[in-house]
Amino acid sequence: MIVVAVDASTGSEVAAHKAVSLAKRLSTSVHAVHAVHIPATVYAAMGAVPDASAEIMRLERDAVWERIGPILEGVDSKQVDLEGYPADAVVKYANEHEADMIVVGSRGRGAVASLVLGSTSHRLIHIAECDLLVVKEAA
């Protein structure tokens, strides 16, 4: 089974296409995993209003599956929503489901945001216990 880490970025679309292509060639399934993490600083700025954060997460998930869902058609697949720091949540899911590989895009939120927030693909390189494929966006 292949786990593909997704968000609403172009890089995730590229990663999802690659995961589906590999799954078809290897006759396996794809679990598209989207992890939402709202930093504590955002909760503090919002006054820890749970209704607002739930709505933010729902809107983000809707945007992800609207973009990624159609790519998964034609292959045995599952869409999975998780909460937590994305790299950690993806690895935990992959371990629990004995994934053979994790596929992830090389860029998500962009260069500036990744400097501030950290890079999911970079962290996955260090903590994934199965094979990892980092897919580059076309230039």
mmCIF file of C-alpha atoms in Angstrom:
data_model
loop_
_atom_site.group_PDB
_atom_site.id
_atom_site.type_symbol
_atom_site.label_atom_id
_atom_site.label_comp_id
_atom_site.label_asym_id
_atom_site.label_seq_id
_atom_site.Cartn_x
_atom_site.Cartn_y
_atom_site.Cartn_z
ATOM 1 C CA MET A 1 0.000 0.000 0.000
ATOM 2 C CA ILE A 2 1.142 3.506 -0.831
ATOM 3 C CA VAL A 3 0.455 6.492 1.415
ATOM 4 C CA VAL A 4 0.460 9.854 -0.310
ATOM 5 C CA ALA A 5 0.613 12.955 1.871
ATOM 6 C CA VAL A 6 -1.614 15.676 0.438
ATOM 7 C CA ASP A 7 -2.691 19.261 0.965
ATOM 8 C CA ALA A 8 -4.265 21.775 -1.420
ATOM 9 C CA SER A 9 -1.006 22.521 -3.250
ATOM 10 C CA THR A 10 0.098 21.815 -6.799
ATOM 11 C CA GLY A 11 2.913 19.698 -5.358
ATOM 12 C CA SER A 12 0.325 17.432 -3.758
ATOM 13 C CA GLU A 13 -1.439 17.010 -7.088
ATOM 14 C CA VAL A 14 1.846 15.923 -8.652
ATOM 15 C CA ALA A 15 2.506 13.521 -5.749
ATOM 16 C CA ALA A 16 -1.022 12.081 -5.994
ATOM 17 C CA HIS A 17 -0.615 11.476 -9.737
ATOM 18 C CA LYS A 18 2.704 9.699 -9.077
ATOM 19 C CA ALA A 19 1.205 7.582 -6.277
ATOM 20 C CA VAL A 20 -1.722 6.541 -8.489
ATOM 21 C CA SER A 21 0.638 5.707 -11.360
ATOM 22 C CA LEU A 22 2.808 3.551 -9.091
ATOM 23 C CA ALA A 23 -0.221 1.875 -7.509
ATOM 24 C CA LYS A 24 -1.544 0.867 -10.937
ATOM 25 C CA ARG A 25 1.831 -0.578 -11.963
ATOM 26 C CA LEU A 26 2.266 -2.406 -8.660
ATOM 27 C CA SER A 27 -1.393 -3.492 -8.294
ATOM 28 C CA THR A 28 -1.739 -1.922 -4.874
ATOM 29 C CA SER A 29 -3.887 0.692 -3.158
ATOM 30 C CA VAL A 30 -3.351 4.357 -2.341
ATOM 31 C CA HIS A 31 -4.267 5.991 0.947
ATOM 32 C CA ALA A 32 -4.301 9.763 0.482
ATOM 33 C CA VAL A 33 -3.628 11.287 3.882
ATOM 34 C CA HIS A 34 -4.297 14.903 4.778
ATOM 35 C CA ALA A 35 -3.189 16.132 8.190
ATOM 36 C CA VAL A 36 -4.372 19.413 9.640
ATOM 37 C CA HIS A 37 -2.355 21.168 12.294
ATOM 38 C CA ILE A 38 -3.340 24.486 13.783
ATOM 39 C CA PRO A 39 -0.382 25.852 15.771
ATOM 40 C CA ALA A 40 -0.943 26.871 19.378
ATOM 41 C CA THR A 41 -0.116 30.466 18.450
ATOM 42 C CA VAL A 42 -3.112 30.526 16.101
ATOM 43 C CA TYR A 43 -5.369 29.155 18.842
ATOM 44 C CA ALA A 44 -4.075 31.848 21.177
ATOM 45 C CA ALA A 45 -4.682 34.576 18.596
ATOM 46 C CA MET A 46 -8.217 33.258 18.046
ATOM 47 C CA GLY A 47 -8.883 33.193 21.770
ATOM 48 C CA ALA A 48 -9.024 29.384 21.607
ATOM 49 C CA VAL A 49 -12.422 29.448 19.905
ATOM 50 C CA PRO A 50 -13.037 25.792 18.983
ATOM 51 C CA ASP A 51 -15.910 26.495 16.586
ATOM 52 C CA ALA A 52 -13.741 28.741 14.418
ATOM 53 C CA SER A 53 -10.871 26.234 14.296
ATOM 54 C CA ALA A 54 -13.247 23.393 13.388
ATOM 55 C CA GLU A 55 -14.604 25.477 10.528
ATOM 56 C CA ILE A 56 -11.087 26.340 9.332
ATOM 57 C CA MET A 57 -10.156 22.650 9.303
ATOM 58 C CA ARG A 58 -13.362 21.696 7.479
ATOM 59 C CA LEU A 59 -12.787 24.305 4.786
ATOM 60 C CA GLU A 60 -9.186 23.185 4.315
ATOM 61 C CA ARG A 61 -10.217 19.526 4.055
ATOM 62 C CA ASP A 62 -12.936 20.370 1.529
ATOM 63 C CA ALA A 63 -10.387 22.239 -0.615
ATOM 64 C CA VAL A 64 -7.941 19.320 -0.453
ATOM 65 C CA TRP A 65 -10.436 16.625 -1.441
ATOM 66 C CA GLU A 66 -11.952 18.779 -4.174
ATOM 67 C CA ARG A 67 -8.491 19.010 -5.718
ATOM 68 C CA ILE A 68 -7.096 15.532 -4.928
ATOM 69 C CA GLY A 69 -10.231 13.354 -5.027
ATOM 70 C CA PRO A 70 -10.560 13.192 -8.829
ATOM 71 C CA ILE A 71 -6.908 12.127 -9.174
ATOM 72 C CA LEU A 72 -7.615 9.024 -7.070
ATOM 73 C CA GLU A 73 -10.324 7.749 -9.413
ATOM 74 C CA GLY A 74 -9.474 4.512 -11.197
ATOM 75 C CA VAL A 75 -7.379 3.030 -8.394
ATOM 76 C CA ASP A 76 -8.289 1.364 -5.098
ATOM 77 C CA SER A 77 -8.007 4.346 -2.780
ATOM 78 C CA LYS A 78 -8.986 5.798 0.538
ATOM 79 C CA GLN A 79 -9.137 9.447 1.669
ATOM 80 C CA VAL A 80 -7.972 9.927 5.252
ATOM 81 C CA ASP A 81 -8.273 13.043 7.423
ATOM 82 C CA LEU A 82 -5.929 13.334 10.395
ATOM 83 C CA GLU A 83 -5.111 15.976 12.952
ATOM 84 C CA GLY A 84 -1.577 16.744 14.030
ATOM 85 C CA TYR A 85 1.751 17.906 12.702
ATOM 86 C CA PRO A 86 1.645 16.596 9.098
ATOM 87 C CA ALA A 87 4.933 14.664 8.906
ATOM 88 C CA ASP A 88 4.397 12.967 12.254
ATOM 89 C CA ALA A 89 0.748 12.143 11.503
ATOM 90 C CA VAL A 90 1.627 10.701 8.084
ATOM 91 C CA VAL A 91 4.406 8.497 9.478
ATOM 92 C CA LYS A 92 2.204 7.277 12.306
ATOM 93 C CA TYR A 93 -0.548 6.378 9.815
ATOM 94 C CA ALA A 94 1.921 4.678 7.451
ATOM 95 C CA ASN A 95 3.369 2.624 10.316
ATOM 96 C CA GLU A 96 -0.035 1.615 11.663
ATOM 97 C CA HIS A 97 -1.148 0.469 8.200
ATOM 98 C CA GLU A 98 2.177 -1.124 7.230
ATOM 99 C CA ALA A 99 2.612 1.062 4.159
ATOM 100 C CA ASP A 100 5.264 0.076 1.665
ATOM 101 C CA MET A 101 5.957 3.657 0.624
ATOM 102 C CA ILE A 102 5.110 7.273 1.364
ATOM 103 C CA VAL A 103 4.874 9.702 -1.559
ATOM 104 C CA VAL A 104 5.001 13.439 -0.934
ATOM 105 C CA GLY A 105 5.454 16.588 -2.992
ATOM 106 C CA SER A 106 8.625 18.584 -2.585
ATOM 107 C CA ARG A 107 6.793 21.853 -1.965
ATOM 108 C CA GLY A 108 3.525 22.736 -0.316
ATOM 109 C CA ARG A 109 3.041 26.176 1.084
ATOM 110 C CA GLY A 110 6.051 27.739 -0.563
ATOM 111 C CA ALA A 111 9.593 28.653 0.276
ATOM 112 C CA VAL A 112 8.910 31.419 2.795
ATOM 113 C CA ALA A 113 6.292 29.442 4.722
ATOM 114 C CA SER A 114 8.481 26.349 4.803
ATOM 115 C CA LEU A 115 11.271 28.407 6.392
ATOM 116 C CA VAL A 116 8.884 29.425 9.153
ATOM 117 C CA LEU A 117 6.822 26.257 9.497
ATOM 118 C CA GLY A 118 9.381 23.621 8.557
ATOM 119 C CA SER A 119 9.265 21.319 5.561
ATOM 120 C CA THR A 120 7.080 18.211 5.661
ATOM 121 C CA SER A 121 9.120 16.441 3.001
ATOM 122 C CA HIS A 122 12.370 17.272 4.800
ATOM 123 C CA ARG A 123 11.068 15.911 8.097
ATOM 124 C CA LEU A 124 9.681 12.792 6.417
ATOM 125 C CA ILE A 125 13.148 12.022 5.056
ATOM 126 C CA HIS A 126 14.376 11.768 8.627
ATOM 127 C CA ILE A 127 11.496 9.974 10.357
ATOM 128 C CA ALA A 128 9.816 7.699 7.786
ATOM 129 C CA GLU A 129 10.320 4.019 8.512
ATOM 130 C CA CYS A 130 9.329 2.858 5.029
ATOM 131 C CA ASP A 131 10.541 3.963 1.606
ATOM 132 C CA LEU A 132 9.880 7.591 0.754
ATOM 133 C CA LEU A 133 9.483 9.195 -2.654
ATOM 134 C CA VAL A 134 9.716 12.991 -2.808
ATOM 135 C CA VAL A 135 8.190 14.116 -6.090
ATOM 136 C CA LYS A 136 9.326 17.381 -7.656
ATOM 137 C CA GLU A 137 6.946 19.722 -9.430
ATOM 138 C CA ALA A 138 7.704 20.267 -13.102
ATOM 139 C CA ALA A 139 9.792 23.389 -13.677
#
